[in-house]
Coordinates of C-alpha atoms in Angstrom, one line a residue:
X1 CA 0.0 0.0 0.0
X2 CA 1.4 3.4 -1.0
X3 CA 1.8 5.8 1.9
X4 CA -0.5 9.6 1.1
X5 CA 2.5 11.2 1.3
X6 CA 4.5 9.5 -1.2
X7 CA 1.7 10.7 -3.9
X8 CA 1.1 13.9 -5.4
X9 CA -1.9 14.8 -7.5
X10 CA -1.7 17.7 -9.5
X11 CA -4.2 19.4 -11.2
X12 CA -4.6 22.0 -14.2
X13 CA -6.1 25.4 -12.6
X14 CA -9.4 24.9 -14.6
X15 CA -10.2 22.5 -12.4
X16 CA -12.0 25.8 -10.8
X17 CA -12.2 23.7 -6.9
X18 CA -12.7 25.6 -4.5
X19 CA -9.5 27.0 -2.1
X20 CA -10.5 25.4 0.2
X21 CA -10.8 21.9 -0.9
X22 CA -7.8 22.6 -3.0
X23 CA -5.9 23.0 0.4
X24 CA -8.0 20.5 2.7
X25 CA -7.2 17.6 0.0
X26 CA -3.7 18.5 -0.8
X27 CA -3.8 19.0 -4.6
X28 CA -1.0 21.2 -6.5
X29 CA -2.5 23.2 -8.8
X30 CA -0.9 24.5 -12.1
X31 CA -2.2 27.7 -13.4
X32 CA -2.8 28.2 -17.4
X33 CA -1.7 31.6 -18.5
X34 CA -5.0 34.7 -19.1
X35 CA -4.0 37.3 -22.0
X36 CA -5.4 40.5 -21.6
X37 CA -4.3 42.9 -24.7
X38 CA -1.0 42.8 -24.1
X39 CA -0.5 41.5 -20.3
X40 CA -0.2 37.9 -19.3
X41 CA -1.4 36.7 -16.1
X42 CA -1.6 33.4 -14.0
X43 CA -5.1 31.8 -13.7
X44 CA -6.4 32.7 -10.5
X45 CA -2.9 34.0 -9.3
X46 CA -2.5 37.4 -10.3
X47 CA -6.1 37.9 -12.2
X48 CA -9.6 37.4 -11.3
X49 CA -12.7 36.8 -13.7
X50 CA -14.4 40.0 -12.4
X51 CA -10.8 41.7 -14.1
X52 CA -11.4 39.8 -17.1
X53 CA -15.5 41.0 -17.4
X54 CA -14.2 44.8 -16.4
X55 CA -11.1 44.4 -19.3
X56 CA -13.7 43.3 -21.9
X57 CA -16.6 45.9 -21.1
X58 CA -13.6 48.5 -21.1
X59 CA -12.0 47.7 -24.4
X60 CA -14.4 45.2 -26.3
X61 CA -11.8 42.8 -27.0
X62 CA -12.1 39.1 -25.5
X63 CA -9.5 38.0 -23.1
X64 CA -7.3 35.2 -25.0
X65 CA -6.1 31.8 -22.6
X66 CA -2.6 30.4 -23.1
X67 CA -2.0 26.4 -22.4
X68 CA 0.3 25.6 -19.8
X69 CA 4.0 25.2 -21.1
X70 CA 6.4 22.1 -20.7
X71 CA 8.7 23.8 -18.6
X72 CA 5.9 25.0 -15.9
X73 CA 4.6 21.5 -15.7
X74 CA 8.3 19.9 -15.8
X75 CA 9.2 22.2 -13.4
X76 CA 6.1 21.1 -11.0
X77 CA 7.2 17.3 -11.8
X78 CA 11.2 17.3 -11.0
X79 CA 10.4 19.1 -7.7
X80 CA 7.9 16.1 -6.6
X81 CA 10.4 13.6 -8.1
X82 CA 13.7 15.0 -6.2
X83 CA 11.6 14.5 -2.6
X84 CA 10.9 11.0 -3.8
X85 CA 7.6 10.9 -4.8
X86 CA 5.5 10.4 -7.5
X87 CA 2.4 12.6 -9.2
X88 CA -0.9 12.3 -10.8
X89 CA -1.9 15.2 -12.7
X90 CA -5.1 15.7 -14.2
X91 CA -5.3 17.5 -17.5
X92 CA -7.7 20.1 -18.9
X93 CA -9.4 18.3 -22.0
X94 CA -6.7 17.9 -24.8
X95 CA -9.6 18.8 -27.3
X96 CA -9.6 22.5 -26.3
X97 CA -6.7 22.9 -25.1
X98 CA -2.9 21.9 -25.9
X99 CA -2.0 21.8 -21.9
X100 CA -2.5 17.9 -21.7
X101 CA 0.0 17.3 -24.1
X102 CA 2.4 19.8 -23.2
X103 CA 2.0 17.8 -19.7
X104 CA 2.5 14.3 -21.5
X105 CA 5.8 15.9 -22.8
X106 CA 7.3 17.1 -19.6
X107 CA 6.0 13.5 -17.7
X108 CA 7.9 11.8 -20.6
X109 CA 11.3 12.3 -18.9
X110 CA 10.0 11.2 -15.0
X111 CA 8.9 7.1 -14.6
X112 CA 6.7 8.4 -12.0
X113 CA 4.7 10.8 -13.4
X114 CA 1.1 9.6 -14.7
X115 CA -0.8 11.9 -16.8
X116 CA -5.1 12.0 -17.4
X117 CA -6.6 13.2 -19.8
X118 CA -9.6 14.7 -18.2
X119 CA -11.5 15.2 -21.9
X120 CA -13.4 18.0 -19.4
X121 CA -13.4 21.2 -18.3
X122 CA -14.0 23.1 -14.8
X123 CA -15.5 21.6 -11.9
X124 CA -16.4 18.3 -14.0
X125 CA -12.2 17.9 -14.3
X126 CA -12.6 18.9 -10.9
X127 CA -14.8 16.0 -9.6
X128 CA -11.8 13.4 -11.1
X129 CA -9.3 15.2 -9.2
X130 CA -11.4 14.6 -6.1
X131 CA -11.5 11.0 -6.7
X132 CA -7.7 11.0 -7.6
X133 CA -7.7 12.4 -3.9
X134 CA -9.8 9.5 -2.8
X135 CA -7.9 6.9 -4.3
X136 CA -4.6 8.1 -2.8
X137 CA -6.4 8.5 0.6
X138 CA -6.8 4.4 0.2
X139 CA -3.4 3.7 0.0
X140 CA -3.5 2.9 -4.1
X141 CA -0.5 3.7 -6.0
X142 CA 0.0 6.2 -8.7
X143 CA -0.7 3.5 -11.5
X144 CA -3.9 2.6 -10.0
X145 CA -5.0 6.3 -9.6
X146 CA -4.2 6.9 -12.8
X147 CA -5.6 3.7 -14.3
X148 CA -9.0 4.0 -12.4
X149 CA -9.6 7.9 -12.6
X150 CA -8.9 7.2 -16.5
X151 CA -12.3 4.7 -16.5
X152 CA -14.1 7.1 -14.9
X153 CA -13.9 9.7 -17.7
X154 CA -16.4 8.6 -19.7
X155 CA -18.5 8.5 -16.7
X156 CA -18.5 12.4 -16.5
X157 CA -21.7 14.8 -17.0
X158 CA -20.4 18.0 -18.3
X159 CA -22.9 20.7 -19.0
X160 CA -24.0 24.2 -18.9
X161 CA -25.9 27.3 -19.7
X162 CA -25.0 30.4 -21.1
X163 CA -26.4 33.8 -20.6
X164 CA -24.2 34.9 -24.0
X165 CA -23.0 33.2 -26.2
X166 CA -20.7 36.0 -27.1
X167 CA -17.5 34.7 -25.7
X168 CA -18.1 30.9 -26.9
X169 CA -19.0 31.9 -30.1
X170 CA -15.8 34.6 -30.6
X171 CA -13.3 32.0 -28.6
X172 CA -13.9 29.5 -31.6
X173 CA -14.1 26.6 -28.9
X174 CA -17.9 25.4 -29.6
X175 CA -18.2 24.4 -33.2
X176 CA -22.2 24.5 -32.4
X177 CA -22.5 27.9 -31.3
X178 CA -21.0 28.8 -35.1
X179 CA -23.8 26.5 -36.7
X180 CA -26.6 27.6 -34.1
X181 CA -25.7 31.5 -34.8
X182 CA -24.7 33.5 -31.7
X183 CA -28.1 35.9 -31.5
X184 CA -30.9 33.7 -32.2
X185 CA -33.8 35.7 -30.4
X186 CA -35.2 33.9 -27.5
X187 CA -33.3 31.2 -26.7
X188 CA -30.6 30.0 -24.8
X189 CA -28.4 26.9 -25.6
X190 CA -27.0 23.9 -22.8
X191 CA -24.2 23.3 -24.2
X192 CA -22.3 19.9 -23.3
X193 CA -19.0 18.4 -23.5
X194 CA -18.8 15.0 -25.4
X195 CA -17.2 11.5 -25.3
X196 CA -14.2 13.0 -27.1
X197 CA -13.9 16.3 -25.1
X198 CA -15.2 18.8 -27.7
X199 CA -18.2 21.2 -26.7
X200 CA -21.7 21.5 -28.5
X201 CA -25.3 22.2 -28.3
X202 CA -26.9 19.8 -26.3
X203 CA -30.3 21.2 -25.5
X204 CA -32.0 24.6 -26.0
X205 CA -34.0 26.7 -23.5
X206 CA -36.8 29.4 -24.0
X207 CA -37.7 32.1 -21.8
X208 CA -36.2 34.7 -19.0
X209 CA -32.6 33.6 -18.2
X210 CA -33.7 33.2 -14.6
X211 CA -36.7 30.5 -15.6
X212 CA -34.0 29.0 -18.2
X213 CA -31.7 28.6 -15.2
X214 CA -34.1 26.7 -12.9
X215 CA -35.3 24.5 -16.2
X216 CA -31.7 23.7 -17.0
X217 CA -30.8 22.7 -13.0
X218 CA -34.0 20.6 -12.3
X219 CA -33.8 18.8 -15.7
X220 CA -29.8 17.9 -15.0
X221 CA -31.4 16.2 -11.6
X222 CA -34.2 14.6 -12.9
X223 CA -31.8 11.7 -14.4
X224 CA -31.2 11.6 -10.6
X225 CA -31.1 7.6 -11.2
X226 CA -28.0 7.9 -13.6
X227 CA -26.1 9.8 -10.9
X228 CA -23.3 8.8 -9.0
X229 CA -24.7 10.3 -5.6
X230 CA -21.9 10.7 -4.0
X231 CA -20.5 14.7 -5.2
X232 CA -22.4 16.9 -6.9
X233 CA -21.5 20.1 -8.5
X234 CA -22.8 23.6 -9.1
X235 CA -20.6 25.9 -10.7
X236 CA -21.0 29.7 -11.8
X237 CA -19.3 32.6 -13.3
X238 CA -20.9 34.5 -10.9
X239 CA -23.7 37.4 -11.6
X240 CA -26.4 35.5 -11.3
X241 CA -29.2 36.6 -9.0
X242 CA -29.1 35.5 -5.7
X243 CA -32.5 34.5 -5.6
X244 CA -31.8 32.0 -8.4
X245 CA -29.1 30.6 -6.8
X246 CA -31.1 30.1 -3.2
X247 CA -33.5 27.9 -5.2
X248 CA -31.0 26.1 -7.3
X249 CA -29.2 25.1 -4.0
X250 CA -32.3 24.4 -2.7
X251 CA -33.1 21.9 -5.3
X252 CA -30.3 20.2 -5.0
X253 CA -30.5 19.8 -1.7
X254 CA -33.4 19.0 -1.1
X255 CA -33.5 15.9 -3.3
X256 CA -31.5 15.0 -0.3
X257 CA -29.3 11.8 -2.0
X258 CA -26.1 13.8 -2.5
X259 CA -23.6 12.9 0.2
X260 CA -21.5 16.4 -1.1
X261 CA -23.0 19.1 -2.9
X262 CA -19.8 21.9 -3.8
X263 CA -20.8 25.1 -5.1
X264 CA -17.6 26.8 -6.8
X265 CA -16.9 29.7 -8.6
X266 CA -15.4 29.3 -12.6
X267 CA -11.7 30.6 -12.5
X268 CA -10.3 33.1 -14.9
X269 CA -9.7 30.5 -18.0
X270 CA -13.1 28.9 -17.8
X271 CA -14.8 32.6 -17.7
X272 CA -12.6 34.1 -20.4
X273 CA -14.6 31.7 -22.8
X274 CA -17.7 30.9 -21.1
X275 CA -18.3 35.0 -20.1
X276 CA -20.8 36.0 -16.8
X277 CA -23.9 34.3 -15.9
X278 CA -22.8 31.4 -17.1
X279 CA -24.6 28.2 -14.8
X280 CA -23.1 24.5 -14.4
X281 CA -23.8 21.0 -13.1
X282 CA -21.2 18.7 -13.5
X283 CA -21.7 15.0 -11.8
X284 CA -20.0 11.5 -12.2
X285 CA -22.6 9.1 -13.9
X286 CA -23.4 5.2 -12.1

């Protein structure tokens, strides 16, 4: 059995967990770089998404996100090797973004470093990084982690709703927001992320945002039967009205099956392309 200390897990910063958990479970967290004009900042070191949303209501030009580099992530790696121990990291999904291989690279020169491909984004990355954390809490060894939070991926439920689809549609990441059209009057598009880790219109809402919100959130529980009950997650990129949010978390929790029910804020690289108002549930399936 592998001691918890001999095991690192490391996560890319859009794995948007709250600080808290980030500390309580130990995970190292390695930030992808936020472009504003011509400034570069860490995610969710130096730079906040309410900068971001002031930048782009200042100037009109979208904030740009830059993958992680080789040498941040080999960097991370050596100095967890050199104490003796060895690291799962958890990548941000290697279809929208070049950071999981750029992590595969700088693993390829450690035998102890196992790399995921999380084929997510946000919180939903998130929830694998808390069962990496579970796994090394058991005593398994990197491998295993690695091996079992691998199987899982295909497991994860991956959606939300967008107040705009302004950012999406101008950060090129969706290719369904480009087919759907980015002002269609009236309605507002769940988007999803696939099999394959690629973003696109799963389901499309009519109606106030703050009815679309509560539509979106009690038809993600309704396939309450499909859900791994153990974590559930509600994500936002804040600016939604409190109101909403008091009966969101009181849907959730009153359905009264989720042993953990995290509500977390979307860092600065999630934002930059999702924009405000932006609502999420992200679970594990059965």
């Amino acid at each position: 059995m592998a001691s918890v200390r001999d095991i690192i897990i490391t996560a890319d910063s859009t794995c948007d967990l709250p600080p808290e958990i980030v500390q309580d479970r130990d995970i190292t967290i390695i930030p992808l770089s936020i472009l504003l004009g011509e400034n570069e900042y860490l995610d969710g070191v130096d730079v906040t998404p309410q900068d971001i949303y002031s930048f782009v209501e200042k100037t009109d030009v979208l904030p740009k996100t830059a993958a992680v580099p080789p040498s941040r992530y080999y960097d991370v790696f050596e100095s967890a090797v050199r104490e003796g121990k060895k690291v799962v990291h958890i990548g941000l999904s290697s279809a929208i973004s070049s950071s999981y291989q750029n992590a595969c690279v700088a693993a390829s020169d450690f035998d102890d470093v196992y790399v995921v491909d999380s084929k997510s984004l946000c919180t939903a990355m998130g929830l694998l990084v808390l069962k990496a954390c579970d796994f090394r809490d058991k005593g398994m060894d990197a491998k295993k982690i690695a091996d079992k939070v691998t199987k899982l991926v295909p497991k994860l439920s991956a959606t939300f709703v967008l107040n705009s689809l302004e950012y999406l549609h101008k950060g090129g990441r969706c290719s369904g927001v480009a087919r759907f059209g980015a002002n269609v009057l009236g309605i507002k598009p769940s988007i999803a992320v696939d099999e394959n880790g690629a973003m696109d219109i799963a389901k499309k809402y009519r109606g106030k945002m703050d009815a679309v919100y509560k539509q979106y959130v009690s038809d993600c529980i309704n396939d309450a039967g499909k859900i791994d009950t153990s974590r559930i997650v509600i994500a936002t990129s804040g600016g939604i009205d409190t109101s909403v949010m008091a009966f969101v978390r009181g849907l959730i929790e009153g359905f009264g099956k989720f042993d953990e029910v995290i509500f977390a804020d979307a860092g600065c690289t999630i934002s930059s392309h999702c924009g405000p108002k932006t609502l999420a549930v992200f679970y594990i399936k059965k």
